[in-house]
Short mmCIF file of C-alpha atoms and ligand atoms in Angstrom, two decimals:
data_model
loop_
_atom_site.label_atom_id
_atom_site.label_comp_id
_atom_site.label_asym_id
_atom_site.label_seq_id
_atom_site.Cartn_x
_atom_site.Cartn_y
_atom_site.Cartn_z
CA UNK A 17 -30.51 -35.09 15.40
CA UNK A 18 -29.09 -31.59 16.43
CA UNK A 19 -26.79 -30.37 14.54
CA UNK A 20 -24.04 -27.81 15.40
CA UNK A 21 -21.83 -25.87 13.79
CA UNK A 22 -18.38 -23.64 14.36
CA UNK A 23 -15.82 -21.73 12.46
CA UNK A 24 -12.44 -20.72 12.20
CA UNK A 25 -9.27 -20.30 10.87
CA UNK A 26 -7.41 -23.50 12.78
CA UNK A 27 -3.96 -22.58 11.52
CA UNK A 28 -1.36 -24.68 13.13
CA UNK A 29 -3.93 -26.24 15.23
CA UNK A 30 -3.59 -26.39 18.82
CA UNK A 31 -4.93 -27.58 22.43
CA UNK A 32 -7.31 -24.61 22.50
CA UNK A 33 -8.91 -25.63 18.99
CA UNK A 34 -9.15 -29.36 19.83
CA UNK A 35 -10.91 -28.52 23.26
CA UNK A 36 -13.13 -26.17 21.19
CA UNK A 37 -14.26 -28.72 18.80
CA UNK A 38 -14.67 -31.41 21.69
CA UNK A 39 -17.05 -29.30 23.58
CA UNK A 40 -18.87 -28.03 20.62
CA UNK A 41 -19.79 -31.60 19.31
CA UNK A 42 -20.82 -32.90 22.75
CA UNK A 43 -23.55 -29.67 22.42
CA UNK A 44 -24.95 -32.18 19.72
CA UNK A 45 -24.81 -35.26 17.57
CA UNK A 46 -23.26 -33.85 14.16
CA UNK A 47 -20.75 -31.35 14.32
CA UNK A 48 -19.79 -29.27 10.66
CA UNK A 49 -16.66 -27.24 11.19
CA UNK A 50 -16.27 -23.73 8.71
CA UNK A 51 -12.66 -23.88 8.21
CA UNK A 52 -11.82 -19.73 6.70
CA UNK A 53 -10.48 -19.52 2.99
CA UNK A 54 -7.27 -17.66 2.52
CA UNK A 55 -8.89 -14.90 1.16
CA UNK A 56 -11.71 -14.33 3.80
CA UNK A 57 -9.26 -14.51 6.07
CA UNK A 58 -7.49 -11.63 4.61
CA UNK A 59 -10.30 -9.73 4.50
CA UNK A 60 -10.70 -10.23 8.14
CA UNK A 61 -6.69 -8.78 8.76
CA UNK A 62 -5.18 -12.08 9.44
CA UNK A 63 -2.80 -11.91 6.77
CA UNK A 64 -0.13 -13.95 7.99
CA UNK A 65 -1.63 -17.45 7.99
CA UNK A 66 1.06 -20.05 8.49
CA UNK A 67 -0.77 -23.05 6.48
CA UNK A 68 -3.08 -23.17 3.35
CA UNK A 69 -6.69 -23.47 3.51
CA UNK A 70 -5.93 -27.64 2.57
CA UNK A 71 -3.35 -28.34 5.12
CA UNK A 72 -6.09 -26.64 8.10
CA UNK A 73 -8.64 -28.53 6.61
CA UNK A 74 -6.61 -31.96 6.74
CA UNK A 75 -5.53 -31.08 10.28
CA UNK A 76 -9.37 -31.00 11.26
CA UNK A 77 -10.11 -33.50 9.31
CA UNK A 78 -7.33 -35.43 11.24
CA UNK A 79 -8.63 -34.54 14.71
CA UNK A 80 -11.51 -36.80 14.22
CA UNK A 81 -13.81 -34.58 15.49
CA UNK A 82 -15.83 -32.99 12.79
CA UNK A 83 -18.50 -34.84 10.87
CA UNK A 84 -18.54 -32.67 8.39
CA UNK A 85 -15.78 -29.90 7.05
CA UNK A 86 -16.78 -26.47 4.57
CA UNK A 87 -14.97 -23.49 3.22
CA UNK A 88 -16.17 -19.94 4.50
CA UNK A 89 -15.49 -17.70 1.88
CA UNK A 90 -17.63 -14.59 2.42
CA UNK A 91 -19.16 -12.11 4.80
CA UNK A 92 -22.91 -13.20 5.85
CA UNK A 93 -22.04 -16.95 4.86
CA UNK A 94 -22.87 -18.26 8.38
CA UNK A 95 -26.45 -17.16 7.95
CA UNK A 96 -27.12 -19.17 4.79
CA UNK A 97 -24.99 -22.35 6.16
CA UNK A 98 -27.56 -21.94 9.27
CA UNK A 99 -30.25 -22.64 6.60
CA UNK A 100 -28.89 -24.73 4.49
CA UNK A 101 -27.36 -27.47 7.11
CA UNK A 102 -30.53 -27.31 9.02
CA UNK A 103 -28.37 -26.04 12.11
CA UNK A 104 -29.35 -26.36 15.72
CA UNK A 105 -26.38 -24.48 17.58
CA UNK A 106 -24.18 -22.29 16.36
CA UNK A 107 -20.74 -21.98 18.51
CA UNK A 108 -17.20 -20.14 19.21
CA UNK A 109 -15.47 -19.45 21.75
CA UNK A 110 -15.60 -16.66 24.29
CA UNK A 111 -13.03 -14.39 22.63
CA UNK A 112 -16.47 -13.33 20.08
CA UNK A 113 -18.95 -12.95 22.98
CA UNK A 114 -21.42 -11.19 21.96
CA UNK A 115 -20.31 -10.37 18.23
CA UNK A 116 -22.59 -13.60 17.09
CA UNK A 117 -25.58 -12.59 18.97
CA UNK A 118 -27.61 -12.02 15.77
CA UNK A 119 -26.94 -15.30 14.76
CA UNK A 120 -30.16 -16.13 17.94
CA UNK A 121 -32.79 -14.95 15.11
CA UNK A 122 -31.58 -18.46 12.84
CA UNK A 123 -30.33 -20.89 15.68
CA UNK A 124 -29.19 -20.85 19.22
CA UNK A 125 -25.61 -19.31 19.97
CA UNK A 126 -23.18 -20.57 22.69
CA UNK A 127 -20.29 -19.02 23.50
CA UNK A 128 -18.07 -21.89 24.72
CA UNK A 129 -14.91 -20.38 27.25
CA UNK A 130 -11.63 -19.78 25.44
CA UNK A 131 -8.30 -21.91 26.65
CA UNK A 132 -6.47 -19.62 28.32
CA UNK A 133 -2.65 -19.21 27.29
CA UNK A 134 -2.86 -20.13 23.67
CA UNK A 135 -3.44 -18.61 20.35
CA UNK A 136 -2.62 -18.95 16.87
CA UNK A 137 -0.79 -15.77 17.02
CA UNK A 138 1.39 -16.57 19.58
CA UNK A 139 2.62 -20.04 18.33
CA UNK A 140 3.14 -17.88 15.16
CA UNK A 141 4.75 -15.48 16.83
CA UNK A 142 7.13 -17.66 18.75
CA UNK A 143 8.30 -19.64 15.61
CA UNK A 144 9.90 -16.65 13.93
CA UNK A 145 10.65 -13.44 15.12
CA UNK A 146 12.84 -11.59 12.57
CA UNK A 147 14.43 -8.31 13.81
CA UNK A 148 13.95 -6.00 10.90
CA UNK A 149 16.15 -3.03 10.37
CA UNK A 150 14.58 -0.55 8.03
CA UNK A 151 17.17 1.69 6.14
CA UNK A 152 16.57 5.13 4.45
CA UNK A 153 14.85 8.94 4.78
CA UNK A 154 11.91 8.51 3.15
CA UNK A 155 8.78 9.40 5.00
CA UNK A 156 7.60 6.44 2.80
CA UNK A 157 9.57 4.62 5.57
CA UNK A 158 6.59 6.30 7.95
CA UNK A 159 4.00 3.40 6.33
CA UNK A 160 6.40 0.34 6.57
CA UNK A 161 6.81 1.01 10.25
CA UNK A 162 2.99 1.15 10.74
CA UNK A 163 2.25 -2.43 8.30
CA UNK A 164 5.16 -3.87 10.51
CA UNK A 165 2.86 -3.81 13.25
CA UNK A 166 0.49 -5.73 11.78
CA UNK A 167 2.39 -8.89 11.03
CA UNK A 168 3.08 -11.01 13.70
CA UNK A 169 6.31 -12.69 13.31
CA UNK A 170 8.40 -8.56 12.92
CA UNK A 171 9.81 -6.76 15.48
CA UNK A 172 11.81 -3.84 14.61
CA UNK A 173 15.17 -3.94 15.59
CA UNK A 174 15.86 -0.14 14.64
CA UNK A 175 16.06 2.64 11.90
CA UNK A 176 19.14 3.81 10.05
CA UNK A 177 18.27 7.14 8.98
CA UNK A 178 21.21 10.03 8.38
CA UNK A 179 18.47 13.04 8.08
CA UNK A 180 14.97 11.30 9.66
CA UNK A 181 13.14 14.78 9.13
CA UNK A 182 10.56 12.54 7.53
CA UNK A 183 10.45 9.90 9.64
CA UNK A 184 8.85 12.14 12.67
CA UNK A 185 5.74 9.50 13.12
CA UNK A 186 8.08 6.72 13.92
CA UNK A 187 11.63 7.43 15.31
CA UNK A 188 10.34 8.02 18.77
CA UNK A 189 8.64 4.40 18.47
CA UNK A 190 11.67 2.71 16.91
CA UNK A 191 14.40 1.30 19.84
CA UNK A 192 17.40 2.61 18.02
CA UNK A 193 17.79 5.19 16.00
CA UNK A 194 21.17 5.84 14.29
CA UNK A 195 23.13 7.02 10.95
CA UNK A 196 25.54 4.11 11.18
CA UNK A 197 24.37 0.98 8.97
CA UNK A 198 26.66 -0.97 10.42
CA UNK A 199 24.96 -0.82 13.72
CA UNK A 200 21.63 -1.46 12.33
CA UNK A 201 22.91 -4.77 10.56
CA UNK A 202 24.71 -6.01 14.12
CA UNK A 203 21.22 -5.18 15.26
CA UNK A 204 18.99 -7.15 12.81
CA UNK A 205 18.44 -10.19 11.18
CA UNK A 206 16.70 -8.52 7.69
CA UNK A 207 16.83 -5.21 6.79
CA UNK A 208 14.29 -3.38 4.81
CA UNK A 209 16.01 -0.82 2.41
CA UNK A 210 14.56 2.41 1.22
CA UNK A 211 17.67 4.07 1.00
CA UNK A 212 18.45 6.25 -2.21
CA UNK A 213 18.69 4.20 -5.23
CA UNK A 214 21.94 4.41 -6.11
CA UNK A 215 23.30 3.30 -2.48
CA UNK A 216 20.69 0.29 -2.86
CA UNK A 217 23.55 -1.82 -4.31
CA UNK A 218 26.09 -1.54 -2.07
CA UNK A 219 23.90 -1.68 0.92
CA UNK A 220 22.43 -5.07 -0.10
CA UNK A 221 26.12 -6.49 -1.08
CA UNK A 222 26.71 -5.64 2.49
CA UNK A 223 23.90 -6.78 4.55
CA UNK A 224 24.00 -10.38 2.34
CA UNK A 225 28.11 -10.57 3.31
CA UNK A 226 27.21 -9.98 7.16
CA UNK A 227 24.37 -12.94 6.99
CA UNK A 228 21.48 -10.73 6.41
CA UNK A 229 17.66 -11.31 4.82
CA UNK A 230 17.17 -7.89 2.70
CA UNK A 231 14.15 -6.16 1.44
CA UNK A 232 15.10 -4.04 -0.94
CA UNK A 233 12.78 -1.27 -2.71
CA UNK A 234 13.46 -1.74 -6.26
CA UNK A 235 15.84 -1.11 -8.53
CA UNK A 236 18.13 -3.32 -6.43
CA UNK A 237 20.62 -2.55 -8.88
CA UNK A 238 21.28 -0.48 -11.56
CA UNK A 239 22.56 -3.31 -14.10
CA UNK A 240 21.70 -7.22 -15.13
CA UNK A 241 25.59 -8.01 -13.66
CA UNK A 242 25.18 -6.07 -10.34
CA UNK A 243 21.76 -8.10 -9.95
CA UNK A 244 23.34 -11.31 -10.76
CA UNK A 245 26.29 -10.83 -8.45
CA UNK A 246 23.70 -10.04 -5.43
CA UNK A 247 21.77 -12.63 -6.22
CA UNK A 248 24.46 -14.93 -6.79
CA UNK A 249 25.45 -14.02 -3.30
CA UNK A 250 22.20 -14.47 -1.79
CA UNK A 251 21.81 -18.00 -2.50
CA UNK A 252 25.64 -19.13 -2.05
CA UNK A 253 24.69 -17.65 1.75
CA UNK A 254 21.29 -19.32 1.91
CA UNK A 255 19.73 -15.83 2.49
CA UNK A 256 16.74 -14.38 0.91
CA UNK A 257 16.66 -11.12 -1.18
CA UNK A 258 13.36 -9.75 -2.36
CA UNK A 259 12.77 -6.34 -4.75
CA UNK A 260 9.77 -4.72 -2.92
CA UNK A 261 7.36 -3.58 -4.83
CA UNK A 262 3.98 -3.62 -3.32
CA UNK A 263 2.04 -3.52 -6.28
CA UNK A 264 2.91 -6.99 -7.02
CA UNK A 265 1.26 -8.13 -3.70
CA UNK A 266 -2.15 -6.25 -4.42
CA UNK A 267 -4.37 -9.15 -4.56
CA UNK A 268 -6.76 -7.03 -7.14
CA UNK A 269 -3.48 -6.94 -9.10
CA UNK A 270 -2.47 -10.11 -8.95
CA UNK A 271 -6.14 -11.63 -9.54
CA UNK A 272 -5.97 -9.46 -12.49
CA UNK A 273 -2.83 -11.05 -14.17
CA UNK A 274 -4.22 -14.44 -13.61
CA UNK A 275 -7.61 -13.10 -15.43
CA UNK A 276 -5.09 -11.76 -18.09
CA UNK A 277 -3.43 -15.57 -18.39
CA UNK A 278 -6.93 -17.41 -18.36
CA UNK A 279 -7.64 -15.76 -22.08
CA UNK A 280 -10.67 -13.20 -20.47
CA UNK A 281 -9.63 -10.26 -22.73
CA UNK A 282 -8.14 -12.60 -25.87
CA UNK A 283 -4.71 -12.00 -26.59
CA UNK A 284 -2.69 -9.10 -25.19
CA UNK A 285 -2.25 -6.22 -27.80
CA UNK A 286 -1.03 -3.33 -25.41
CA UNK A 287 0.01 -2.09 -21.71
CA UNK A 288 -0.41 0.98 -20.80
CA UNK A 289 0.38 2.43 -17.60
CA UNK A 290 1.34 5.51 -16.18
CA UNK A 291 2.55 6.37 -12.86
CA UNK A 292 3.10 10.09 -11.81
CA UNK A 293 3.31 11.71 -8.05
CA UNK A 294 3.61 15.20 -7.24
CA UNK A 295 6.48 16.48 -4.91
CA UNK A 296 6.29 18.74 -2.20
CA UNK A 297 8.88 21.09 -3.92
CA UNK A 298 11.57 20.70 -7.02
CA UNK A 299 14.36 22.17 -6.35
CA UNK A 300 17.25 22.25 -9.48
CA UNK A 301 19.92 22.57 -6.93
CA UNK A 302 22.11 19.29 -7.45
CA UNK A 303 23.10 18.46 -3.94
CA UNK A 304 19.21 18.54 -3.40
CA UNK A 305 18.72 16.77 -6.23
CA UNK A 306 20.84 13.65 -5.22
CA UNK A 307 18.93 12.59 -2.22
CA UNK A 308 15.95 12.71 -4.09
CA UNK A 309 14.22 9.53 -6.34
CA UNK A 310 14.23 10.69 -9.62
CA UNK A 311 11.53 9.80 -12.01
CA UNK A 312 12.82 6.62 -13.77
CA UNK A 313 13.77 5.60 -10.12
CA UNK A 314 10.78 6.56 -7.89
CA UNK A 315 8.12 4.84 -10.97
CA UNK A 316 9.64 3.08 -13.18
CA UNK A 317 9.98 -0.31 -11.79
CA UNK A 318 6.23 -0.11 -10.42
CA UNK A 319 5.17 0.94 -14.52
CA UNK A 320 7.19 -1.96 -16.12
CA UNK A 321 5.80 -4.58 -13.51
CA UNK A 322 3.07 -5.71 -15.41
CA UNK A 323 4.66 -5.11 -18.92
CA UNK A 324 7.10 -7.94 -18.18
CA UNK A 325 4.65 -9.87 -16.06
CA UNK A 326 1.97 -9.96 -18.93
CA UNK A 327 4.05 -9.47 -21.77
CA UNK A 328 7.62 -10.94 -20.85
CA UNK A 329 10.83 -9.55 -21.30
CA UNK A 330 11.65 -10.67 -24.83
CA UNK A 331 10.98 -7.59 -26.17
CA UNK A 332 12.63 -6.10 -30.03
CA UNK A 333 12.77 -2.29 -29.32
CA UNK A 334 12.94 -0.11 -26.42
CA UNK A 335 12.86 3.81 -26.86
CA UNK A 336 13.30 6.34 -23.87
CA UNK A 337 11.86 9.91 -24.32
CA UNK A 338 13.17 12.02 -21.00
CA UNK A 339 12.88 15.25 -19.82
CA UNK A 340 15.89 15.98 -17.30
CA UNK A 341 15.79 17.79 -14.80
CA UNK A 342 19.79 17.38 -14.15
CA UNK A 343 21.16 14.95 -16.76
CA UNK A 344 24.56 15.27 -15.33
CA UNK A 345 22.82 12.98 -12.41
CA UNK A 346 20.55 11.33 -14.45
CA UNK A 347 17.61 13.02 -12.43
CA UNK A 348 14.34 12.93 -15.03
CA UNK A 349 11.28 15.02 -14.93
CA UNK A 350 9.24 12.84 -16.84
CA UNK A 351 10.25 9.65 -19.26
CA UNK A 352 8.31 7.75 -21.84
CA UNK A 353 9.26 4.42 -22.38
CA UNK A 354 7.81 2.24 -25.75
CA UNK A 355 8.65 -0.93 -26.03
CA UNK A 356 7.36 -3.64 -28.85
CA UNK A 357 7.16 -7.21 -28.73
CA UNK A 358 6.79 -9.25 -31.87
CA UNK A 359 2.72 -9.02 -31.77
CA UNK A 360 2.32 -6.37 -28.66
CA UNK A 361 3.53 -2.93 -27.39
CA UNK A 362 3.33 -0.91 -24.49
CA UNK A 363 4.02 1.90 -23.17
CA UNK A 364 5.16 3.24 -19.72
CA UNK A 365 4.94 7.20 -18.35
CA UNK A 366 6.27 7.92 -15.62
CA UNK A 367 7.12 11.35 -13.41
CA UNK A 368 7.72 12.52 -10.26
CA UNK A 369 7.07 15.90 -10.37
CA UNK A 370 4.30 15.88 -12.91
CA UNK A 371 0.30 14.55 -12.86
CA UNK A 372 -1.51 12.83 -14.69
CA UNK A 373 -4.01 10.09 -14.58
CA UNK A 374 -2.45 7.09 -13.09
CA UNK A 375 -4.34 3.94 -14.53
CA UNK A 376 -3.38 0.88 -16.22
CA UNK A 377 -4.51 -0.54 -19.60
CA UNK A 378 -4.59 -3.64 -21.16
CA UNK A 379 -5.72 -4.29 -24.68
CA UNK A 380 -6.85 -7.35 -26.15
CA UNK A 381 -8.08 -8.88 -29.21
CA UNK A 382 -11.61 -9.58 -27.36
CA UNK A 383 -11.68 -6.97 -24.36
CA UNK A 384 -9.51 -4.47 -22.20
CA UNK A 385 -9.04 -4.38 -18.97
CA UNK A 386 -8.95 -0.93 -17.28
CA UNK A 387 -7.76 -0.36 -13.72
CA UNK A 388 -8.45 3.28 -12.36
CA UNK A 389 -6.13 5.36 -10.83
CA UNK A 390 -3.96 4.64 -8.74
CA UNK A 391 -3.48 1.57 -10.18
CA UNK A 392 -0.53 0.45 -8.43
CA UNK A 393 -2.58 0.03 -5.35
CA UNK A 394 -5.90 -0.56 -6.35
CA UNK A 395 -8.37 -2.96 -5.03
CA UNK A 396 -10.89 -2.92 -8.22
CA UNK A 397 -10.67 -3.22 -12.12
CA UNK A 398 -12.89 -3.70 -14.70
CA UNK A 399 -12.68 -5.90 -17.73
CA UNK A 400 -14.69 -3.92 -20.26
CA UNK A 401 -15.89 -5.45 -23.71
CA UNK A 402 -17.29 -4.31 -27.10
CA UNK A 403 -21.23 -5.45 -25.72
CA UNK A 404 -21.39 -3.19 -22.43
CA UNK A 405 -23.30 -5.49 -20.72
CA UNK A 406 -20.45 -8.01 -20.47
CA UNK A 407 -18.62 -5.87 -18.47
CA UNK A 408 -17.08 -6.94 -15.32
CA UNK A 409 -16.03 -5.46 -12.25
CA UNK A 410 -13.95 -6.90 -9.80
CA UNK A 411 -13.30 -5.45 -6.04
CA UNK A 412 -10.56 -6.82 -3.59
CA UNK A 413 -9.45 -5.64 -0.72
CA UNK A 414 -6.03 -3.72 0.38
CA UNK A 415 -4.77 -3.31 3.39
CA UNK A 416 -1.74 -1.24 4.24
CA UNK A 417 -1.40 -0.51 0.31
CA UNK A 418 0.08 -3.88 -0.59
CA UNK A 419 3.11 -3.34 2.19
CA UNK A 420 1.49 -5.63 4.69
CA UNK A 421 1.08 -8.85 2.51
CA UNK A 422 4.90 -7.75 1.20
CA UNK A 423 6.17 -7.88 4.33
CA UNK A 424 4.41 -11.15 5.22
CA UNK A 425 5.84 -12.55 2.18
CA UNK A 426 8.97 -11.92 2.73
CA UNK A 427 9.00 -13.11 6.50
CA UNK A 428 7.28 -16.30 5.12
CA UNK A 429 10.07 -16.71 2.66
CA UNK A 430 12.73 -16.59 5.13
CA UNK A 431 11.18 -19.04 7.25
CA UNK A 432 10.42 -21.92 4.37
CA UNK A 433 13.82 -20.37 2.68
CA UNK A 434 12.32 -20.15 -0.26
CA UNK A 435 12.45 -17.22 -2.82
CA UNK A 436 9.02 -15.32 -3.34
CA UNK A 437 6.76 -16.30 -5.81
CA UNK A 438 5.08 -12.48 -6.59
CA UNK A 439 8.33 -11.10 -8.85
CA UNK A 440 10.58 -13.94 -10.74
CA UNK A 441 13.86 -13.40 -11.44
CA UNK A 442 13.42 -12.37 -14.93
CA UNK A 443 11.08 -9.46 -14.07
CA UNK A 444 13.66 -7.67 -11.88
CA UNK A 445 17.09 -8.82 -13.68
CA UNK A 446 14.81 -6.73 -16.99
CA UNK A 447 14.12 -3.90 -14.60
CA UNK A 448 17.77 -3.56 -13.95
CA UNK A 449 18.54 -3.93 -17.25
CA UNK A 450 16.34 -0.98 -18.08
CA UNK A 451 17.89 0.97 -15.38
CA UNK A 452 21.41 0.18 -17.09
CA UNK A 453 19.96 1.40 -20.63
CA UNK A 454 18.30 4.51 -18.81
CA UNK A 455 21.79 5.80 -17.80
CA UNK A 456 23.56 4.99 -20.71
CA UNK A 457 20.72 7.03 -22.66
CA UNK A 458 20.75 4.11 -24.69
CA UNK A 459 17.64 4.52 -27.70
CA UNK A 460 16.85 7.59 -25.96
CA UNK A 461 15.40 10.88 -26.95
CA UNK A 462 16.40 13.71 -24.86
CA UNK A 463 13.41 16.84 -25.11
N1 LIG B 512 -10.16 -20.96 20.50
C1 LIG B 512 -10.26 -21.37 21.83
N2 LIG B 512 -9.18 -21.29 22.65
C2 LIG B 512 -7.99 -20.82 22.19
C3 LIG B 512 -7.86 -20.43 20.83
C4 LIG B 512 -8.98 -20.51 20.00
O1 LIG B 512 -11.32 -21.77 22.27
N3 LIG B 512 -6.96 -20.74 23.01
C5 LIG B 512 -11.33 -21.02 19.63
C6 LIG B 512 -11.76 -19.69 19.07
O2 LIG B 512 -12.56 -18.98 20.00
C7 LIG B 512 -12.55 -20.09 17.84
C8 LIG B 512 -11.80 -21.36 17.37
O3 LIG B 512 -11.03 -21.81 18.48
O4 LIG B 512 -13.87 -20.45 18.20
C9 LIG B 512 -10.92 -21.08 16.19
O5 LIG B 512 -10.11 -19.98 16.51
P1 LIG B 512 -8.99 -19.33 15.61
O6 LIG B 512 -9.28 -17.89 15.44
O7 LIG B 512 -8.76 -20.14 14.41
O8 LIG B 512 -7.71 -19.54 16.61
P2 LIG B 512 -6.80 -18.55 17.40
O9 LIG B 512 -5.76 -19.37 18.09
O10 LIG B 512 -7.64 -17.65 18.25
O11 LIG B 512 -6.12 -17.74 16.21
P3 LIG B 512 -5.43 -16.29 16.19
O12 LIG B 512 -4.42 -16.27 17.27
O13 LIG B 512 -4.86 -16.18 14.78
O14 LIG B 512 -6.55 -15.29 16.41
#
């Protein structure tokens, strides 16, 4: 019997797949088809999948075609399936000529012609195009435009910028480039906002009244009411509004909390993480100052992210130890935060302006688990333990610094209208909260 074999990601299978699978099985008399796991495929850059590994795998399975269906999860994988299934031919289509070609040392390759005129990508492409405005003067605003690029389903419809001195990489790319936000909303269906915190509020109220998706880089709003009234808002329009914060789409991150849920280190005893950046210059000049993210703003919703996502947000006793640089304006240099649960605390540093060593611990009765600076975009951690040769280390990749999957998220979210699963509710109505206690200098030491 020969036996072949193919692979591929199949999402929202087409003409092109079907005539590939046809033509590979009549090479031979048992055909096994690799269908890609989710997070292969993002290792491979297509992040923006339509359907989950289960629903490809049923839509094979319902072709008919395949004998026999398996998961590729990792790099080299074809080489031991080769051996294992006994394989005769191993086949794709024409768009990999060549890349296969060591594959001829285990089996013999074919490269069967590609359908013209169809892809994947396109039917993915054609389903949902949302015009994205992106909003703001950060040269932050320089990444998002590249990550846009990379998931299909974006185009962008223009940048609202008043002083785009930062934005020199990207405002000769962008089609429109202008200081009124009213012209960027006419122009878009979502808007991504990386405006100055304290316009973030108004701008979303406004987008969400004219019918608009928003994106906005968190705080959203500087209180629990202001939250609920945008949110409120959101859903009474059927539109989707999403705090961005990458860190929460890292999938080293996000592996981690589930690791942290699963029992690995015991019970949670502490969180520690700090988050500090450098700036080019401080000025003290107040009119400066304003335009600027202060500390609390530019780090504090990234540090408290996994305090309320591992410990919650029922917390006794908050404490605030700042350093202002203007506390007329509520700009910080640096600000401790200490909060304590009934059997946990943690703690939270954070300053722009200042360095220090930007990792994240978390303490448990049996283990810690300690993720290296910078751990808001990391793609490794370690779970360390009292017998060193339990530890573990875990590696997963990042692209685009977590921005790529968040904008994927969110465009997959508009589509299925359905909130995002990566921040509840309770998470960002706290950080607001905490926001609201900030500026009322509420259980706060001033030094
Ligand atoms: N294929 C084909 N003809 C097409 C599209 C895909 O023969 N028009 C083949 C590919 O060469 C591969 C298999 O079908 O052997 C699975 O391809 P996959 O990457 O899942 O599909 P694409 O449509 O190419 O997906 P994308 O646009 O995301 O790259």
């Amino acid at each position: 019997m020969k036996k072949v074999i193919t692979y591929g990601t199949y999402d929202m299978i087409h003409y092109g797949h079907i005539r590939l699978l046809e033509r590979a099985k009549a090479l031979g008399d048992y055909l096994i088809v690799g269908v890609t796991a989710d997070d292969f495929d993002k290792t491979r850059g297509k992040i923006n999948v339509h359907q989950s590994l289960s629903e490809r795998i049923e839509a094979i399975r319902a072709t008919g075609i395949a004998d026999e269906i398996i998961v590729e999860e990792y790099e080299g994988q074809k080489i031991d399936d080769i051996r294992k299934y006994d394989i005769d031919i191993f086949t794709v289509g024409s768009d990999w000529k060549g890349h296969f070609d060591y594959l001829n040392a285990y089996c013999k390759v074919v490269y069967l012609e590609r359908t013209e005129g169809i892809s994947s990508s396109e039917i993915r492409e054609k389903k949902r195009s949302v015009k994205l405005g992106i909003v703001g003067n950060d040269k932050y605003l320089n990444k998002v435009f590249t990550e846009t690029e990379f998931v299909n389903g974006i185009t962008v419809s223009g940048i609202c910028s008043d002083n785009p001195v930062n934005l020199s990489k990207i405002v000769n790319k962008a089609p429109v480039v202008t200081e009124s936000y009213d012209e960027i909303l006419e122009l878009s269906d979502a808007v991504y906002i990386h405006s100055i915190p304290n316009l973030h509020y108004e701008q979303v109220k406004k987008a969400l009244l004219k019918g608009k998706h928003v994106l906005c880089e968190s705080p959203i709003a500087y209180n629990k009411q202001q939250y609920l009234e945008l949110f409120d808002l959101a859903k009474e329009k059927g539109l989707i509004l999403t705090e961005a914060l990458r860190t929460a789409y890292s999938t080293a991150y996000h592996r981690l909390q589930l690791l942290v849920s699963a029992g690995k280190i015991g019970e949670v005893v502490s969180v520690d993480a700090v988050c500090t950046s450098l700036l080019d210059e401080v000025k003290k000049d107040k009119e400066y100052l304003k335009k600027e993210w202060s500390s609390i703003t530019a780090w504090g919703p990234t540090a408290l992210l996994p305090v309320f996502q591992i410990l919650g947000t029922d917390y006794k006793d908050i404490r605030f130890v700042t350093n202002f640089i203007d506390e007329e304006i509520d700009f910080d240099g640096f600000t401790n935060i200490s909060l304590i649960y009934p059997k946990a605390v943690a703690s939270v540093k954070v300053g722009n302006g200042v360095k220090s060593e930007g990792q994240l611990i978390i303490s448990g009765t049996n283990g810690y688990i300690f993720v290296p600076a910078p751990w808001w975009k990391t793609d490794y951690f370690e779970i360390r333990y009292e017998n060193p040769t339990e530890n573990k280390r875990y590696f997963y990749q990042l692209d685009g610094e977590g921005i790529r999957y968040e904008l994927a998220d969110f465009i997959k979210s508009i589509e299925s209208g359905k909130d995002s699963l990566f921040i509840d509710k309770e998470v960002s109505l706290e950080i607001a909260n905490v926001m609201d206690m900030f500026v009322g200098h509420k259980n706060m030491t001033i030094i």
